[in-house]
Amino acid sequence: MILMRQIVPAAITNGTLCRVPAPILTQPEKEEDRSMIVVMQTGSSQADIDAVLERLKEYNLQGHLTIGAERTVVAVVGATIPPTLREELEYCNGVKETVRITQPYKLVSREVRPHDTIVDVRGIKVGGGSTVVIAGPCSVESEAQIMESARVVREAGASMLRGGAFKPRSSPYTFRGLGELGLQLLAQARDETGLPIVTEVMTPTDVELVARYADVLQIGARNMQNYQLLEEVGRTGMPVLLKRGLSATIEEWLLSAEYVIAQGNPNVILCERGIRTFETATRNTMDLNAVALAKRRTHLPVIVDPSHGTGKWYLVPPLALASIAAGADGLIMEVHPDPDRAKSDGGQSLNPENFAALMPKIAAVAAAVRG
Amino acid sequence: MILMRQIVPAAITNGTLCRVPAPILTQPEKEEDRSMIVVMQTGSSQADIDAVLERLKEYNLQGHLTIGAERTVVAVVGATIPPTLREELEYCNGVKETVRITQPYKLVSREVRPHDTIVDVRGIKVGGGSTVVIAGPCSVESEAQIMESARVVREAGASMLRGGAFKPRSSPYTFRGLGELGLQLLAQARDETGLPIVTEVMTPTDVELVARYADVLQIGARNMQNYQLLEEVGRTGMPVLLKRGLSATIEEWLLSAEYVIAQGNPNVILCERGIRTFETATRNTMDLNAVALAKRRTHLPVIVDPSHGTGKWYLVPPLALASIAAGADGLIMEVHPDPDRAKSDGGQSLNPENFAALMPKIAAVAAAVRG
Amino acid sequence: MILMRQIVPAAITNGTLCRVPAPILTQPEKEEDRSMIVVMQTGSSQADIDAVLERLKEYNLQGHLTIGAERTVVAVVGATIPPTLREELEYCNGVKETVRITQPYKLVSREVRPHDTIVDVRGIKVGGGSTVVIAGPCSVESEAQIMESARVVREAGASMLRGGAFKPRSSPYTFRGLGELGLQLLAQARDETGLPIVTEVMTPTDVELVARYADVLQIGARNMQNYQLLEEVGRTGMPVLLKRGLSATIEEWLLSAEYVIAQGNPNVILCERGIRTFETATRNTMDLNAVALAKRRTHLPVIVDPSHGTGKWYLVPPLALASIAAGADGLIMEVHPDPDRAKSDGGQSLNPENFAALMPKIAAVAAAVRG
Amino acid sequence: MILMRQIVPAAITNGTLCRVPAPILTQPEKEEDRSMIVVMQTGSSQADIDAVLERLKEYNLQGHLTIGAERTVVAVVGATIPPTLREELEYCNGVKETVRITQPYKLVSREVRPHDTIVDVRGIKVGGGSTVVIAGPCSVESEAQIMESARVVREAGASMLRGGAFKPRSSPYTFRGLGELGLQLLAQARDETGLPIVTEVMTPTDVELVARYADVLQIGARNMQNYQLLEEVGRTGMPVLLKRGLSATIEEWLLSAEYVIAQGNPNVILCERGIRTFETATRNTMDLNAVALAKRRTHLPVIVDPSHGTGKWYLVPPLALASIAAGADGLIMEVHPDPDRAKSDGGQSLNPENFAALMPKIAAVAAAVRG
């Protein structure tokens, strides 16, 4: 996980604060008034930084501190910024400049942190120029199935194993996953293959349970705006894979990442997985514009899920390659030892042969775009 | 609340069952195989019904019993239906026929329950031919604001009071409501005006708290597929206002209602509130086709939220009237004593004068379409 | 047709002008610079107006003059407006003020013409408070079919007859209408019943032919941005029914109306017919927000087509009523003597009984919203 | 242009036929009944083929003959197929089998023609494994601008020059291109650089004029369902670049290609250019799923326009590379010598330096996916 010293005033760790903000009438009129970062001079001292944070506190503002190799930045968040504050801060020792932020998100913005965030998952680096491939079945179905899946994806060169133990399903009458048993089987697969595991958590009260087994906590598309869940995974400090909602704008997606990071957890991996449009020939419409734009606007790693993005296994290879060419930092794909017998998503799962054939192509395209 | 005797085998009330279904390999291959209702003959005895339920249990199936004035129906839910079961059941005493259900939802379907469900909220009937108007501010902001709101909407003829204490917000830095204080203020407004209160609950662990104050538990659009939350409000047995998700299909919306009813709570009010489309001149696109289609496919009451559906106060009156003309059972609208100073959604809130002017028009249109 | 004295410099009637504008480099940088209206003082003389028009000509601008009961307005269109022109014009005799127009459309805007346009179709008034019902089959199929259709819709109270002679079809292998024979049969139906006829024209070279038979020229959704066709129907001066494109924004729809009116033809009837969204349970999603917003932004009459807007005959009645309640000036609906045998759109056509039952409801809702 | 012997009965070249089909009541009830291909045995004689065509004529059907290296196929189009015809044809000499076609399009389908169509544009091959790059400004603005554009794109390695002489514009008051002068300037640029030219034609009556200058006739997104225009360019036999409509499904896009090919012109190049969705951060949403799916379903070449697909010049390079990785046969991109001064689309045009830097990357990705 990346280095980020964060100043969180006591209040923000108090889960009830956000619900009962004390001064009811301090709500700012306009979004733009609340967005500012303070860029410190190279070589500014700790005392300089503390003085800035102290000044913010006087105005009931919070400061999120990001110490980078090239610059140290204080993001000002949380309440109305008085019109005079900007000038005031620019007179402080060690302050180089203050910058208005034009987007509603702050901590995820490249304006605040220009360099790529690299999320470290048991030594696997996500972001920063490498290409990560996460593969495995939609759902954990049985010990045999998940162990076989883990072996085939590792042999083909995958970096991590995916598998659902808790499955969100549109109908209450369909298979919802094996629950904790599924988590145990995933852990067993990790023990044997060494692959870190990525699995979904659906509700705040399950976070502690899932976090005991998983290496990356996945937030599904349906939960992208489940704010209590975002804050709960934020509090774990663990890597979080945040899928874009079915009809979420890029801005809303980044704001959801902001919810996680605002809890002091910078380890967010964004995941584009297709949006809902009028087209019905494919399950969703992959939005690779969003990948390229997110890479430009935020420092977070962005990966793509072409299995859900297309809904058809035979479209997964071309769209996987397209995602890498568009600048994605990796892929998450459904691979099943026997897709025709999968309990869910069989039609969009690659079989082991097709997955193995795809992997060298992914490397070749990555080399072509980065070379 | 409506009369509905429901047969829930012990297992379904056990929250963990759905997560760890015992026999892993009983997953049905095709959706269609799972959908059947058993229509009992007029005058069938309790013993006849019990025999049918017993037979279902033998196949690990559940039966939801709906006793209507005209017909008694057992909806078969939850697992693979053996191909021979249909014939088997038709030989049972008291069974008139079995009917395949073509939609993936069952308990919400008019095929199962042909007559309108009427949800009773402290004596106010929602559904079945009346027109309910729920009005109030987006958020509870202060005692003065909510008391004033309650008074003006009651004077104009509203049936219930709305007001948000827990607010879902795209950005972590915006006002998220007063929390429990907001609930207390709503209760105080109910005490004074007699208006039942409708307020949102956002996460399963808050359900108990909100249920202590509210008369109707609102599920917001962002949470339409928060399944743990749906099941939790299902377990309360209380009236639930289920908003359609921003990009949810009508089928997904009805399946989410099915989640609530599958917990034994038939008191669901559907709420259309606009969908996300390419059009940006309005906040959302009201889908009144969905209102008319939902009224045809389900027995549940359907109301409309033209405030969120349009995002502009001056479009609320024409769209409110259109909703009633399309067959809606009521409206939920944002009314604020001073919209220009509202903490949220001021631009789409009616002021008291405009709301008062609209109310008789609503009655006139309701009379025109039903007369 | 409404009174509108229009100043069209010779060049604009020359079809090639728009294609080869003489001074290549006069392209304005910003949309906003081009939008202005000049409001004349009450009692300004013809000489005052002529002087304003003359001044515009000097800058290669055109002036569209609208003489209303309350105010006379010159809309300035067509090229870069020099920054000094505004002040210059305000010094002219008889000029009350100049107004920047914020929308890209001008002649269709209520800013230019505050009062409702009323389009007169053989004595039938469209717009201005009445409710017009246009009904008939999707396609003219045979003499018997169109004569029978005309009789049943007239008996039920329709004001005009619709019927397609030229049909746009996605596939080149499906029925494309009877062509001129269809037009002749429509004219025959008009002769017998007195109902004016509305029929589609698909390509500029057919405009003259269709105009010989039709009373209203319909522009279909697929042709909403067929600009040569818009200009050609504009040049006829005849009433034009302009359907909104499947994914056209409200602004684009009004700009297409502007194309017609810019040719000197103010007789445009807008028609909302459903937009394409993610929802597939209905053929299209009716956008009644657009009806209410268009009524606010433009002076043109707006009607609604619930047959295409829903795609299901049983949704046509509730959505027809909703359209009127939302403020529409009328409806265009598919009615077929025998929908099950219709060559096209049978599933969305009302049969004569259902149409007859709907008509008094339409009148009742119109009375309720206007009363 | 590819070899395609086509049997067009006299009637189909008669522009009025489609409008006034003689037997009014032969309209088939169901789409599926009309779709069949007849696969001839290897080595079947001309007499065998003629006999099949003769038999079809007896039933008022047409046969489109495609003679490939591996198989000769007769596509049966245009009217109801009698239920007995299939068996009848299978008894004919030289017939190997008959195949039901599941899609509504036929001539564009890989079921009819399994091998890639290669469209030859003055010796440049589009389709079949090569990567074509078409580049140039949105509009032809002046002689200097188009000559400079042609030189810079040729130097960087582009295969063809694009440039608009007739521009479709939402507003009647914006620059609509230089018309015939623009065509003349394009021809001059071709004379100097040798680059074939691609330019849009907007209306049937302009086809002859544009065809005198252009090498490829472009059909813009707004005109994808302008059927008279499709048939008119079909009759020229020239290469046609068919852009997907803003909200056209993949099926509708292929059906529009079918309109062109049904006129005997197999030289169609499909072009994905982004669809309209709820996302507003980019001008359109590029649908690369559609590219991969179209490549699977049809034998036609598919290229991509990332300039319109993204609307932002800095997203063009990643999405251009992604398009090639998804399997596109080429790209069409806006390149302007001085984008900041472009009359239209400046914000999405690459400058010469960025275009030159992109070209070797395109080659590298093409090599990676095909190697």
Tab-separated table of N, CA and C in Angstrom, chain C residues 205-300:
chain	number	residue	atom	x	y	z
C	205	THR	N	-37.082	15.125	-52.920
C	205	THR	CA	-37.700	15.078	-54.253
C	205	THR	C	-39.151	14.598	-54.223
C	206	ASP	N	-39.593	14.021	-53.109
C	206	ASP	CA	-41.001	13.615	-53.002
C	206	ASP	C	-41.891	14.717	-52.440
C	207	VAL	N	-41.305	15.824	-51.984
C	207	VAL	CA	-42.111	16.822	-51.277
C	207	VAL	C	-43.217	17.368	-52.174
C	208	GLU	N	-42.881	17.658	-53.415
C	208	GLU	CA	-43.892	18.233	-54.300
C	208	GLU	C	-45.068	17.271	-54.493
C	209	LEU	N	-44.734	15.992	-54.692
C	209	LEU	CA	-45.780	14.973	-54.868
C	209	LEU	C	-46.676	14.869	-53.633
C	210	VAL	N	-46.050	14.706	-52.485
C	210	VAL	CA	-46.835	14.518	-51.261
C	210	VAL	C	-47.654	15.776	-50.961
C	211	ALA	N	-47.060	16.931	-51.223
C	211	ALA	CA	-47.757	18.196	-50.931
C	211	ALA	C	-49.016	18.358	-51.793
C	212	ARG	N	-49.052	17.685	-52.935
C	212	ARG	CA	-50.255	17.783	-53.781
C	212	ARG	C	-51.459	17.120	-53.123
C	213	TYR	N	-51.212	16.130	-52.245
C	213	TYR	CA	-52.311	15.391	-51.623
C	213	TYR	C	-52.521	15.739	-50.143
C	214	ALA	N	-51.416	15.932	-49.425
C	214	ALA	CA	-51.507	16.021	-47.960
C	214	ALA	C	-51.931	17.397	-47.477
C	215	ASP	N	-52.478	17.440	-46.260
C	215	ASP	CA	-52.744	18.704	-45.590
C	215	ASP	C	-51.644	19.046	-44.592
C	216	VAL	N	-51.052	18.011	-44.028
C	216	VAL	CA	-49.915	18.199	-43.121
C	216	VAL	C	-48.801	17.256	-43.583
C	217	LEU	N	-47.606	17.805	-43.751
C	217	LEU	CA	-46.449	17.003	-44.148
C	217	LEU	C	-45.750	16.496	-42.888
C	218	GLN	N	-45.695	15.188	-42.733
C	218	GLN	CA	-45.049	14.632	-41.550
C	218	GLN	C	-43.580	14.331	-41.842
C	219	ILE	N	-42.711	14.786	-40.927
C	219	ILE	CA	-41.292	14.421	-40.975
C	219	ILE	C	-41.086	13.368	-39.903
C	220	GLY	N	-40.648	12.190	-40.293
C	220	GLY	CA	-40.499	11.085	-39.341
C	220	GLY	C	-39.278	11.238	-38.457
C	221	ALA	N	-39.261	10.441	-37.402
C	221	ALA	CA	-38.178	10.521	-36.418
C	221	ALA	C	-36.815	10.309	-37.059
C	222	ARG	N	-36.714	9.363	-37.987
C	222	ARG	CA	-35.408	9.081	-38.620
C	222	ARG	C	-34.935	10.253	-39.475
C	223	ASN	N	-35.836	11.114	-39.875
C	223	ASN	CA	-35.472	12.231	-40.744
C	223	ASN	C	-35.425	13.576	-40.023
C	224	MET	N	-35.468	13.541	-38.713
C	224	MET	CA	-35.503	14.817	-37.992
C	224	MET	C	-34.287	15.682	-38.304
C	225	GLN	N	-33.173	15.049	-38.663
C	225	GLN	CA	-31.995	15.849	-39.015
C	225	GLN	C	-31.615	15.683	-40.494
C	226	ASN	N	-32.606	15.430	-41.305
C	226	ASN	CA	-32.423	15.420	-42.762
C	226	ASN	C	-32.666	16.861	-43.217
C	227	TYR	N	-31.597	17.630	-43.216
C	227	TYR	CA	-31.753	19.084	-43.318
C	227	TYR	C	-32.285	19.550	-44.668
C	228	GLN	N	-31.911	18.847	-45.718
C	228	GLN	CA	-32.452	19.221	-47.038
C	228	GLN	C	-33.961	19.018	-47.058
C	229	LEU	N	-34.395	17.947	-46.408
C	229	LEU	CA	-35.839	17.692	-46.349
C	229	LEU	C	-36.543	18.773	-45.516
C	230	LEU	N	-35.932	19.146	-44.406
C	230	LEU	CA	-36.528	20.190	-43.563
C	230	LEU	C	-36.657	21.504	-44.340
C	231	GLU	N	-35.636	21.830	-45.090
C	231	GLU	CA	-35.691	23.079	-45.842
C	231	GLU	C	-36.723	23.001	-46.972
C	232	GLU	N	-36.827	21.809	-47.559
C	232	GLU	CA	-37.779	21.649	-48.660
C	232	GLU	C	-39.221	21.791	-48.152
C	233	VAL	N	-39.536	21.162	-47.033
C	233	VAL	CA	-40.901	21.340	-46.492
C	233	VAL	C	-41.073	22.766	-45.974
C	234	GLY	N	-39.973	23.349	-45.520
C	234	GLY	CA	-40.038	24.756	-45.118
C	234	GLY	C	-40.477	25.639	-46.279
C	235	ARG	N	-39.957	25.345	-47.465
C	235	ARG	CA	-40.277	26.185	-48.619
C	235	ARG	C	-41.732	26.052	-49.085
C	236	THR	N	-42.409	24.954	-48.695
C	236	THR	CA	-43.809	24.805	-49.120
C	236	THR	C	-44.744	25.745	-48.375
C	237	GLY	N	-44.355	26.153	-47.171
C	237	GLY	CA	-45.261	26.971	-46.366
C	237	GLY	C	-46.398	26.184	-45.731
C	238	MET	N	-46.445	24.879	-46.005
C	238	MET	CA	-47.550	24.061	-45.477
C	238	MET	C	-47.313	23.648	-44.020
C	239	PRO	N	-48.380	23.258	-43.308
C	239	PRO	CA	-48.192	22.709	-41.960
C	239	PRO	C	-47.264	21.490	-41.990
C	240	VAL	N	-46.354	21.467	-41.043
C	240	VAL	CA	-45.358	20.398	-40.950
C	240	VAL	C	-45.454	19.785	-39.551
C	241	LEU	N	-45.569	18.457	-39.520
C	241	LEU	CA	-45.563	17.736	-38.235
C	241	LEU	C	-44.164	17.175	-38.075
C	242	LEU	N	-43.410	17.682	-37.088
C	242	LEU	CA	-41.998	17.328	-36.957
C	242	LEU	C	-41.809	16.390	-35.774
C	243	LYS	N	-41.590	15.115	-36.081
C	243	LYS	CA	-41.388	14.153	-34.998
C	243	LYS	C	-39.990	14.292	-34.421
C	244	ARG	N	-39.912	14.095	-33.129
C	244	ARG	CA	-38.611	14.120	-32.456
C	244	ARG	C	-37.839	12.853	-32.818
C	245	GLY	N	-36.553	12.997	-33.081
C	245	GLY	CA	-35.709	11.845	-33.382
C	245	GLY	C	-35.571	10.926	-32.180
C	246	LEU	N	-35.264	9.698	-32.474
C	246	LEU	CA	-35.184	8.636	-31.473
C	246	LEU	C	-34.241	8.972	-30.336
C	247	SER	N	-33.173	9.684	-30.639
C	247	SER	CA	-32.240	10.048	-29.577
C	247	SER	C	-31.863	11.511	-29.691
C	248	ALA	N	-32.812	12.293	-30.153
C	248	ALA	CA	-32.564	13.727	-30.277
C	248	ALA	C	-32.824	14.415	-28.950
C	249	THR	N	-31.949	15.318	-28.571
C	249	THR	CA	-32.223	16.140	-27.401
C	249	THR	C	-33.336	17.129	-27.745
C	250	ILE	N	-33.917	17.690	-26.715
C	250	ILE	CA	-34.966	18.690	-26.922
C	250	ILE	C	-34.398	19.866	-27.715
C	251	GLU	N	-33.160	20.232	-27.420
C	251	GLU	CA	-32.539	21.343	-28.136
C	251	GLU	C	-32.373	21.036	-29.624
C	252	GLU	N	-31.950	19.821	-29.939
C	252	GLU	CA	-31.785	19.454	-31.344
C	252	GLU	C	-33.126	19.444	-32.076
C	253	TRP	N	-34.156	19.003	-31.363
C	253	TRP	CA	-35.506	18.957	-31.939
C	253	TRP	C	-35.959	20.380	-32.298
C	254	LEU	N	-35.734	21.310	-31.373
C	254	LEU	CA	-36.143	22.691	-31.631
C	254	LEU	C	-35.289	23.312	-32.730
C	255	LEU	N	-34.030	22.930	-32.804
C	255	LEU	CA	-33.186	23.447	-33.892
C	255	LEU	C	-33.660	22.919	-35.243
C	256	SER	N	-34.176	21.696	-35.268
C	256	SER	CA	-34.707	21.189	-36.535
C	256	SER	C	-35.961	21.963	-36.935
C	257	ALA	N	-36.770	22.322	-35.948
C	257	ALA	CA	-37.919	23.189	-36.242
C	257	ALA	C	-37.439	24.535	-36.780
C	258	GLU	N	-36.331	24.994	-36.221
C	258	GLU	CA	-35.755	26.275	-36.674
C	258	GLU	C	-35.388	26.210	-38.157
C	259	TYR	N	-34.900	25.044	-38.613
C	259	TYR	CA	-34.594	24.887	-40.040
C	259	TYR	C	-35.824	25.146	-40.901
C	260	VAL	N	-36.969	24.638	-40.473
C	260	VAL	CA	-38.205	24.825	-41.245
C	260	VAL	C	-38.622	26.291	-41.225
C	261	ILE	N	-38.632	26.864	-40.031
C	261	ILE	CA	-39.123	28.234	-39.884
C	261	ILE	C	-38.183	29.222	-40.556
C	262	ALA	N	-36.887	28.891	-40.559
C	262	ALA	CA	-35.922	29.793	-41.209
C	262	ALA	C	-36.178	29.911	-42.708
C	263	GLN	N	-36.955	28.991	-43.263
C	263	GLN	CA	-37.344	29.090	-44.675
C	263	GLN	C	-38.612	29.913	-44.847
C	264	GLY	N	-39.107	30.485	-43.760
C	264	GLY	CA	-40.283	31.319	-43.875
C	264	GLY	C	-41.593	30.602	-43.615
C	265	ASN	N	-41.498	29.398	-43.045
C	265	ASN	CA	-42.711	28.620	-42.792
C	265	ASN	C	-42.914	28.446	-41.295
C	266	PRO	N	-43.811	29.233	-40.697
C	266	PRO	CA	-43.977	29.160	-39.242
C	266	PRO	C	-44.891	28.027	-38.780
C	267	ASN	N	-45.430	27.239	-39.728
C	267	ASN	CA	-46.501	26.286	-39.391
C	267	ASN	C	-45.949	24.927	-38.987
C	268	VAL	N	-45.230	24.929	-37.871
C	268	VAL	CA	-44.595	23.689	-37.413
C	268	VAL	C	-45.332	23.173	-36.180
C	269	ILE	N	-45.673	21.890	-36.224
C	269	ILE	CA	-46.262	21.193	-35.076
C	269	ILE	C	-45.221	20.196	-34.589
C	270	LEU	N	-44.784	20.335	-33.346
C	270	LEU	CA	-43.808	19.389	-32.794
C	270	LEU	C	-44.522	18.123	-32.338
C	271	CYS	N	-43.848	16.990	-32.455
C	271	CYS	CA	-44.465	15.734	-32.020
C	271	CYS	C	-43.466	14.858	-31.272
C	272	GLU	N	-43.719	14.675	-29.984
C	272	GLU	CA	-42.935	13.749	-29.148
C	272	GLU	C	-43.464	12.345	-29.391
C	273	ARG	N	-42.550	11.390	-29.642
C	273	ARG	CA	-42.998	10.031	-29.977
C	273	ARG	C	-42.171	8.970	-29.280
C	274	GLY	N	-41.545	9.353	-28.164
C	274	GLY	CA	-40.769	8.372	-27.418
C	274	GLY	C	-39.312	8.405	-27.825
C	275	ILE	N	-38.455	8.192	-26.866
C	275	ILE	CA	-37.018	8.177	-27.130
C	275	ILE	C	-36.465	6.789	-26.835
C	276	ARG	N	-35.264	6.574	-27.313
C	276	ARG	CA	-34.622	5.265	-27.123
C	276	ARG	C	-33.812	5.297	-25.831
C	277	THR	N	-34.102	4.363	-24.948
C	277	THR	CA	-33.374	4.274	-23.682
C	277	THR	C	-32.994	2.811	-23.461
C	278	PHE	N	-32.498	2.519	-22.272
C	278	PHE	CA	-32.122	1.141	-21.941
C	278	PHE	C	-33.331	0.245	-21.741
C	279	GLU	N	-34.507	0.832	-21.490
C	279	GLU	CA	-35.685	0.019	-21.163
C	279	GLU	C	-36.199	-0.701	-22.408
C	280	THR	N	-36.393	-2.013	-22.313
C	280	THR	CA	-36.867	-2.764	-23.472
C	280	THR	C	-38.277	-3.314	-23.289
C	281	ALA	N	-38.861	-3.113	-22.124
C	281	ALA	CA	-40.212	-3.621	-21.901
C	281	ALA	C	-41.248	-2.852	-22.728
C	282	THR	N	-40.885	-1.644	-23.120
C	282	THR	CA	-41.735	-0.863	-24.015
C	282	THR	C	-40.904	-0.496	-25.251
C	283	ARG	N	-41.579	-0.230	-26.361
C	283	ARG	CA	-40.839	0.030	-27.601
C	283	ARG	C	-39.920	1.243	-27.478
C	284	ASN	N	-40.440	2.307	-26.900
C	284	ASN	CA	-39.664	3.505	-26.631
C	284	ASN	C	-40.032	3.988	-25.236
C	285	THR	N	-39.362	5.029	-24.769
C	285	THR	CA	-39.733	5.643	-23.503
C	285	THR	C	-40.335	7.004	-23.816
C	286	MET	N	-41.623	7.174	-23.506
C	286	MET	CA	-42.280	8.459	-23.736
C	286	MET	C	-41.625	9.500	-22.836
C	287	ASP	N	-41.286	10.636	-23.396
C	287	ASP	CA	-40.648	11.686	-22.610
C	287	ASP	C	-41.616	12.856	-22.462
C	288	LEU	N	-42.483	12.750	-21.455
C	288	LEU	CA	-43.467	13.834	-21.267
C	288	LEU	C	-42.843	15.052	-20.603
C	289	ASN	N	-41.685	14.863	-19.945
C	289	ASN	CA	-40.918	16.051	-19.527
C	289	ASN	C	-40.676	16.955	-20.735
C	290	ALA	N	-40.350	16.323	-21.855
C	290	ALA	CA	-40.015	17.087	-23.059
C	290	ALA	C	-41.213	17.885	-23.547
C	291	VAL	N	-42.404	17.336	-23.386
C	291	VAL	CA	-43.613	18.051	-23.808
C	291	VAL	C	-43.778	19.319	-22.977
C	292	ALA	N	-43.668	19.143	-21.658
C	292	ALA	CA	-43.863	20.305	-20.782
C	292	ALA	C	-42.750	21.335	-20.984
C	293	LEU	N	-41.534	20.863	-21.192
C	293	LEU	CA	-40.425	21.798	-21.373
C	293	LEU	C	-40.519	22.505	-22.731
C	294	ALA	N	-40.896	21.752	-23.767
C	294	ALA	CA	-41.027	22.375	-25.086
C	294	ALA	C	-42.136	23.431	-25.067
C	295	LYS	N	-43.235	23.127	-24.374
C	295	LYS	CA	-44.315	24.120	-24.272
C	295	LYS	C	-43.821	25.408	-23.597
C	296	ARG	N	-42.868	25.264	-22.691
C	296	ARG	CA	-42.346	26.431	-21.980
C	296	ARG	C	-41.352	27.215	-22.839
C	297	ARG	N	-40.534	26.493	-23.594
C	297	ARG	CA	-39.444	27.157	-24.311
C	297	ARG	C	-39.838	27.674	-25.687
C	298	THR	N	-40.885	27.067	-26.260
C	298	THR	CA	-41.237	27.460	-27.617
C	298	THR	C	-42.714	27.806	-27.697
C	299	HIS	N	-43.051	28.561	-28.700
C	299	HIS	CA	-44.448	28.949	-28.920
C	299	HIS	C	-45.166	27.965	-29.835
C	300	LEU	N	-44.475	26.932	-30.291
C	300	LEU	CA	-45.080	26.008	-31.251
C	300	LEU	C	-46.010	25.020	-30.555
